[in-house]
Structures are given as structure tokens and as C-alpha cells.
Coordinates of C-alpha atoms in Angstrom, one line a residue:
M1 CA -67.2 80.5 -6.4
Q2 CA -70.8 80.4 -5.1
Y3 CA -71.1 78.8 -1.7
S4 CA -74.4 77.2 -0.6
K5 CA -75.7 77.8 2.9
H6 CA -76.4 74.7 5.0
S7 CA -80.1 75.5 5.0
Q8 CA -80.1 75.7 1.2
V9 CA -78.3 72.4 0.9
V10 CA -80.9 70.7 3.2
D11 CA -83.7 72.1 1.1
T12 CA -82.1 71.1 -2.1
I13 CA -81.6 67.5 -0.9
K14 CA -85.3 67.3 0.1
Q15 CA -86.5 68.6 -3.3
C16 CA -84.1 66.3 -5.2
H17 CA -85.6 63.4 -3.2
A18 CA -89.1 64.4 -4.1
F19 CA -88.2 64.6 -7.8
R20 CA -86.0 61.5 -8.0
V21 CA -85.8 59.9 -11.5
A22 CA -83.4 57.8 -13.4
G23 CA -81.4 58.9 -16.5
P24 CA -80.2 62.2 -17.8
A25 CA -82.8 64.2 -15.9
S26 CA -81.7 62.9 -12.5
V27 CA -80.2 65.4 -10.1
T28 CA -77.7 64.2 -7.6
P29 CA -76.3 66.8 -5.1
Y30 CA -72.6 66.5 -4.5
L31 CA -71.6 68.4 -1.3
V32 CA -68.0 69.6 -1.6
G33 CA -66.1 71.4 1.2
P34 CA -63.3 71.3 3.7
V35 CA -62.8 68.5 6.3
G36 CA -65.1 68.5 9.3
I37 CA -67.7 71.1 8.4
G38 CA -70.7 68.8 8.7
K39 CA -71.4 67.8 5.1
T40 CA -72.5 64.3 6.0
S41 CA -74.8 65.5 8.7
L42 CA -77.0 67.5 6.2
P43 CA -78.5 64.4 4.3
F44 CA -79.4 63.1 7.8
Q45 CA -81.0 66.4 8.7
A46 CA -83.0 66.3 5.4
A47 CA -84.0 62.7 6.1
K48 CA -85.1 63.6 9.6
D49 CA -87.2 66.5 8.3
L50 CA -88.9 64.1 5.8
G51 CA -89.3 61.3 8.3
I52 CA -87.4 58.8 6.1
D53 CA -84.3 56.7 6.5
C54 CA -80.7 57.7 5.7
Q55 CA -77.8 55.3 5.0
I56 CA -74.2 55.8 4.3
L57 CA -72.4 53.9 1.5
L58 CA -68.7 54.3 2.1
G59 CA -67.7 52.8 -1.2
L60 CA -64.0 53.1 -0.7
Q61 CA -64.2 50.2 1.8
Y62 CA -65.1 47.9 -1.0
D63 CA -63.4 46.9 -4.2
A64 CA -65.2 47.5 -7.5
G65 CA -66.1 43.9 -7.7
E66 CA -67.8 43.9 -4.3
L67 CA -69.8 47.0 -5.3
R68 CA -71.0 45.2 -8.4
G69 CA -71.9 42.1 -6.4
L70 CA -70.1 38.9 -5.9
I71 CA -70.3 36.4 -8.8
Y72 CA -71.8 32.9 -8.3
M73 CA -73.0 30.0 -10.5
G74 CA -76.7 29.7 -10.5
D75 CA -78.8 26.5 -10.7
D76 CA -79.3 27.4 -14.4
G77 CA -75.6 26.9 -15.0
Q78 CA -75.1 30.6 -15.7
T79 CA -73.1 33.2 -13.7
H80 CA -75.0 35.8 -11.7
W81 CA -74.1 38.7 -9.4
A82 CA -75.4 38.6 -5.9
R83 CA -77.2 41.8 -4.8
P84 CA -74.9 44.0 -2.7
D85 CA -76.6 44.6 0.7
M86 CA -75.4 48.2 0.7
I87 CA -77.8 49.1 -2.2
P88 CA -81.2 49.4 -0.4
E89 CA -84.2 48.1 -2.2
E90 CA -87.1 48.5 0.2
G91 CA -88.5 51.5 2.1
E92 CA -87.7 55.2 1.6
G93 CA -84.6 57.1 2.3
I94 CA -81.5 58.9 1.2
L95 CA -78.3 57.0 0.2
V96 CA -75.2 58.9 0.9
L97 CA -72.1 58.2 -1.2
D98 CA -69.7 59.4 1.5
E99 CA -66.1 60.6 0.6
L100 CA -66.8 60.1 -3.1
G101 CA -63.5 61.9 -4.0
Q102 CA -61.5 59.2 -2.2
Y103 CA -62.8 56.4 -4.3
D104 CA -60.4 54.9 -6.9
Q105 CA -61.1 55.1 -10.6
L106 CA -62.8 51.7 -10.8
Q107 CA -65.0 52.4 -7.8
M108 CA -66.0 55.7 -9.4
K109 CA -67.0 54.0 -12.6
V110 CA -69.3 51.7 -10.7
M111 CA -70.8 54.8 -8.8
A112 CA -71.3 56.6 -12.1
Q113 CA -74.0 54.0 -13.1
L114 CA -75.6 54.2 -9.7
V115 CA -75.8 58.0 -9.8
N116 CA -77.1 58.2 -13.4
D117 CA -79.3 55.1 -13.8
R118 CA -80.1 54.3 -10.1
R119 CA -78.7 50.8 -10.6
I120 CA -75.5 48.8 -10.5
G121 CA -75.7 46.1 -13.2
E122 CA -79.1 44.5 -12.8
H123 CA -79.4 45.6 -9.1
K124 CA -81.8 48.6 -9.0
L125 CA -81.9 51.1 -6.2
G126 CA -85.3 51.0 -4.5
D127 CA -87.8 53.5 -6.0
G128 CA -88.1 55.2 -2.6
W129 CA -84.4 56.1 -2.4
S130 CA -82.5 59.2 -3.6
I131 CA -78.8 59.7 -3.7
V132 CA -76.5 62.4 -2.3
A133 CA -72.7 62.4 -2.5
T134 CA -70.2 64.1 -0.3
G135 CA -66.5 64.8 -0.7
N136 CA -63.5 67.2 -0.5
E137 CA -61.6 69.0 -3.2
I138 CA -58.0 68.1 -4.0
K139 CA -56.9 71.4 -2.5
H140 CA -58.1 70.2 0.9
K141 CA -55.4 67.6 1.0
A142 CA -57.7 64.9 2.2
G143 CA -56.6 62.0 0.0
V144 CA -58.8 63.0 -2.9
N145 CA -58.6 61.5 -6.4
P146 CA -59.6 63.2 -9.6
I147 CA -63.2 62.5 -10.5
P148 CA -63.7 61.2 -14.1
S149 CA -65.4 63.8 -16.4
H150 CA -68.4 61.4 -17.1
L151 CA -69.1 61.2 -13.4
K152 CA -68.7 64.9 -12.8
D153 CA -71.3 65.5 -15.5
R154 CA -73.8 63.4 -13.5
L155 CA -73.4 65.4 -10.3
M156 CA -74.6 68.8 -9.1
Y157 CA -71.7 70.4 -7.3
L158 CA -72.8 72.3 -4.2
Y159 CA -69.7 74.1 -2.7
M160 CA -69.8 74.6 1.0
E161 CA -67.8 76.3 3.7
A162 CA -68.3 76.6 7.4
V163 CA -70.8 79.4 8.1
P164 CA -70.4 80.3 11.8
A165 CA -74.0 81.5 12.3
E166 CA -75.6 78.4 10.8
T167 CA -73.1 76.1 12.5
I168 CA -73.7 77.7 15.9
A169 CA -77.4 77.6 15.5
Y170 CA -77.2 73.9 14.6
M171 CA -75.0 73.2 17.6
A172 CA -77.5 75.0 19.9
R173 CA -80.4 72.9 18.5
E174 CA -78.3 69.7 19.1
G175 CA -77.7 70.6 22.7
V176 CA -74.0 71.4 22.5
D177 CA -72.7 72.8 25.8
D178 CA -73.4 76.5 26.3
S179 CA -69.8 77.3 27.0
I180 CA -68.9 76.2 23.4
I181 CA -71.9 78.1 21.9
G182 CA -70.9 81.2 23.8
Y183 CA -67.2 80.9 22.9
L184 CA -67.8 80.4 19.2
Q185 CA -70.4 83.2 19.0
N186 CA -67.8 85.5 20.4
R187 CA -65.0 84.0 18.3
P188 CA -66.7 82.9 15.1
E189 CA -63.4 82.6 13.3
M190 CA -62.7 79.6 15.5
V191 CA -65.6 77.6 14.2
A192 CA -63.3 76.3 11.4
Q193 CA -59.6 76.8 10.8
F194 CA -58.5 74.0 8.6
D195 CA -54.8 73.5 8.6
K196 CA -53.5 70.6 6.5
S197 CA -50.2 70.7 8.4
A198 CA -51.8 70.3 11.9
D199 CA -52.8 67.1 13.5
S200 CA -55.8 68.8 15.1
C201 CA -57.6 72.0 14.3
P202 CA -61.0 73.6 14.9
S203 CA -63.9 72.4 12.9
P204 CA -67.6 71.9 13.5
R205 CA -66.9 68.2 13.8
S206 CA -64.0 68.7 16.3
W207 CA -66.1 71.0 18.5
H208 CA -68.8 68.4 18.6
K209 CA -66.1 66.0 19.9
V210 CA -65.2 68.6 22.6
N211 CA -68.8 68.7 23.6
T212 CA -68.6 64.9 24.2
L213 CA -65.3 65.3 26.2
L214 CA -67.0 67.8 28.5
G215 CA -69.4 65.2 29.6
M216 CA -66.9 62.5 30.3
G217 CA -65.9 63.6 33.8
F218 CA -62.2 64.2 33.3
D219 CA -60.2 66.2 35.7
D220 CA -59.3 69.7 34.5
D221 CA -55.8 68.9 33.4
T222 CA -56.7 65.8 31.5
L223 CA -59.7 67.6 29.9
F224 CA -57.5 70.4 28.7
K225 CA -55.0 68.0 27.1
N226 CA -57.8 66.1 25.4
I227 CA -59.2 69.3 24.0
C228 CA -55.8 70.2 22.7
G229 CA -55.7 66.9 20.9
T230 CA -59.1 67.6 19.4
V231 CA -59.1 71.3 18.2
G232 CA -55.4 72.0 18.6
E233 CA -53.6 73.8 21.4
P234 CA -54.2 77.5 20.3
A235 CA -58.0 77.0 20.2
A236 CA -57.9 74.9 23.4
V237 CA -56.0 77.5 25.3
D238 CA -58.4 80.2 24.1
F239 CA -61.5 78.2 25.0
K240 CA -60.2 77.2 28.4
T241 CA -60.6 80.7 29.8
T242 CA -64.2 80.8 28.7
L243 CA -64.9 77.4 30.1
E244 CA -63.4 78.2 33.5
V245 CA -65.2 81.4 33.9
F246 CA -68.5 80.0 32.7
R247 CA -68.3 77.1 35.2
A248 CA -67.6 79.6 38.0
I249 CA -70.5 82.0 37.5
G250 CA -73.1 79.7 39.2
D251 CA -76.5 79.3 37.5
P252 CA -76.3 80.7 34.0
R253 CA -80.1 80.7 33.8
D254 CA -80.5 83.1 36.7
G255 CA -81.9 85.7 34.3
L256 CA -85.0 83.5 33.8
K257 CA -85.6 83.5 37.6
N258 CA -84.4 87.0 38.6
P259 CA -84.5 89.1 35.5
D260 CA -84.2 92.4 37.4
T261 CA -81.1 91.5 39.3
A262 CA -79.2 88.8 37.3
R263 CA -75.8 89.8 36.1
V264 CA -75.4 91.3 32.7
D265 CA -71.8 92.5 32.9
F266 CA -69.9 89.4 31.9
E267 CA -67.3 89.6 29.2
P268 CA -68.8 88.8 25.7
S269 CA -68.0 85.1 25.4
I270 CA -69.5 84.4 28.8
M271 CA -72.5 86.6 28.1
F272 CA -73.1 84.7 24.9
A273 CA -72.9 81.5 26.8
V274 CA -75.4 82.8 29.4
M275 CA -77.8 83.8 26.6
S276 CA -77.4 80.4 25.1
A277 CA -78.4 78.7 28.4
C278 CA -81.3 81.1 28.9
S279 CA -82.7 80.9 25.4
G280 CA -82.6 77.1 25.4
S281 CA -84.8 77.0 28.5
V282 CA -87.4 79.5 27.5
S283 CA -91.0 78.4 28.0
A284 CA -94.5 79.8 28.5
D285 CA -93.7 80.0 32.2
N286 CA -90.7 82.2 32.0
I287 CA -91.0 84.1 28.7
E288 CA -91.8 87.4 30.4
N289 CA -88.7 87.1 32.6
F290 CA -86.6 86.3 29.5
C291 CA -87.8 89.4 27.7
K292 CA -87.1 91.6 30.7
Y293 CA -83.6 90.2 31.0
V294 CA -82.9 90.6 27.3
L295 CA -83.7 94.3 27.5
R296 CA -81.2 94.8 30.4
I297 CA -78.3 93.4 28.4
P298 CA -76.1 96.4 27.2
A299 CA -74.5 94.6 24.3
R300 CA -77.2 94.6 21.6
D301 CA -75.6 91.8 19.6
V302 CA -75.7 89.5 22.7
A303 CA -79.3 90.4 23.3
A304 CA -80.2 89.8 19.7
F305 CA -78.4 86.5 19.7
G306 CA -80.4 85.3 22.8
L307 CA -83.6 86.4 21.1
M308 CA -82.8 84.5 17.9
M309 CA -81.7 81.4 19.8
A310 CA -85.0 81.4 21.7
M311 CA -86.9 81.4 18.5
K312 CA -84.9 78.5 17.1
A313 CA -85.1 76.5 20.4
W314 CA -88.9 77.1 20.7
P315 CA -90.5 77.0 17.3
G316 CA -93.9 78.0 18.8
L317 CA -92.5 81.0 20.6
Y318 CA -93.9 83.5 18.1
D319 CA -97.4 82.1 18.7
N320 CA -97.2 83.1 22.4
K321 CA -99.5 86.1 22.9
F322 CA -97.2 87.9 25.3
F323 CA -94.2 87.5 23.1
R324 CA -96.0 88.7 20.0
Q325 CA -97.1 91.9 21.8
W326 CA -93.6 92.4 23.3
M327 CA -92.0 92.0 19.8
A328 CA -94.3 94.5 18.3
K329 CA -93.6 97.0 21.0
E330 CA -90.0 96.5 22.2
G331 CA -88.3 93.5 20.5
K332 CA -88.6 94.3 16.8
E333 CA -85.9 96.9 16.7
L334 CA -83.6 94.7 18.7
Y335 CA -84.1 91.8 16.5
R336 CA -83.9 93.4 13.1
P337 CA -80.3 94.8 13.0
F338 CA -78.8 91.4 13.9
A339 CA -81.1 88.9 12.2
D340 CA -78.9 88.4 9.1
M341 CA -75.7 88.4 11.1
I342 CA -76.8 85.6 13.4
G343 CA -78.9 83.5 11.1
G344 CA -82.3 84.9 11.3
N345 CA -84.9 85.2 8.5

């Protein structure tokens, strides 16, 4: 099976929006993958890039009649269907048919017309809107129903899985705690471990929840138990060590202030966390210190990770004169061997 990268999916959504049409030539992406890998976030990312709206239609909350529109008697003595407010008419945006696989058969039949003809009955989707669907496969044990063949034929299936490098880079851009970034970079297999028999397990979504928990001010024991209930006890126990050490090291951005003397001998997950903290704070004022510090780090994968994260955190970094000269002289060989591994271009 061919899996699409998150970046490819976002680009596809944007292109499908630009070429939106009704009828057989319409292309509606259907993002299919395990629970919690961030499928729903990708249409929102595409909409953000395009500067347009994004709305979710969770059709399983409505019966088929509600999706069609409630019936009423008009002044003309004939029956009509009121326009459902969940079908946008004005503006421009992306309409997400979330959890499509959990709809019942009648709901899916209604959605089939929306996907193909951009309308439900006489109610047309606004010309400025495109459609994206998300869902799970039956094997994911997420309450999924078989999708009728006529609806399948109207969807473009994009199969997805959790890609650690892309997930970690996205988390870093979203400001997820450096302890989580460092831990997952060192233990990429913990980004997602779906277990249908477990109440809680690691996933991109559950790690985002852990990030929220870290900012709630819990005492250590309560925090640990809450993390257990979010990513499962094995992952929580493993992450706890990283969190405790990272909190005890003092200022993780010391390398930006004292590049010649700041510590570089932490164990890998802590060093990844330190690099995440430093790279997220790189600016024109400290870029020279950052580059000095990077060159002192003995683990080349950690150093390359910091370099890549700095580029992602500061899109204009490569326009900096010092950095361009440094890359040409000293940074290129460091960057190149690890670019593919950690999500570089």
C-alpha cells in the first residue's frame, strides 16, 4: 500500500481546492489512517496556508433527514426542505466530512451526492468551498461501517500513517513542549503505537494532550497519573525520566548564551530536547552562537536535528548572511546526511 506523507496530503488538499468542480471530474480527498494521527488537522493546515475558512461536518451527529434539510409547508402550499446550516453557502473554505466511515448507510447516501455534485437536494455547496473527508479503516476497530461502492468511486483514497519526522516537526512548529519533542525524536517508535485493546496509547493526538497537561500546574504524582491515562502507562513511565531530567538541567537554551561552555554531554533524549529549545529560539542576534554550539555536539544526528528545526522555526534563516556562509563552509556536510531522516528537503 502506498502511504502519503502529511506534506503531500496538505499540498493535494490545496490543489483540489483550486480545481474544485462538480460532477465526475471532481476530486475529493479521503484521508484514511489509524486513530489519532492528525488526519483532521491537515485540512485546517491547508486552509491556514491558503488563508481561507475550514469547517467540520460531523454528519454522524445528524440523521439522514436532517442532512437533507427539515421539511416544511411553504406559502405556496407545497413542501420544501429548509437549508441545513452545516452546508456553507458564502465565503471560501474547506468542508471536512469528518469520520465518514462511521456514518450509517443512509447518511453515506446523502454524502455521496454532496461529494459528487456539491449539493444535497436543491441546496448547493457554495462555489468557494471544497470538500475533504477523513476516516478510519475497518481494521482500525474504530466503529467503521462499510462504505458503499458508489461513494467509494467518488473519493480519492489517501492512506496515511504516523510519520515520526513529520509529526515531530509539526509539533515543534506548534510549540509543543521541548521535553516531548526531545523524547519522541529519541524514541520515534513512541509517536504512535495504536493498540485497539488498550484504553490509552501513544498517538500524535494523545501527545498533544500531554502537552496541555504539562501546562496545567499539577503536582508530579497527579501529572504522572494523568499522563498514564493519556498515552498509557508504558509510554508514561518511559517519558517520565526524560521530563524529570530535562526539568532539572536548568536553562536548556544555555547554548545560545554560552556556546563554548554549555553542556553537550546529556543522554540523547535530553540533548534532543535541548536542541529543540535552542532551535526554536534562534534569531539574528544569536545565530552565530547557535552555530558554534551545534558544532560542539558530538552526536551528529542531534546536531543535524537542531539545524533542521532551526530552519523550520525560522523560515528566513537561510537568508541570513552569516548562516549562508557558515552552511557553505561548515554546515552542509552536517546537514546533508540527516536531511531525509529528520524531514529535510
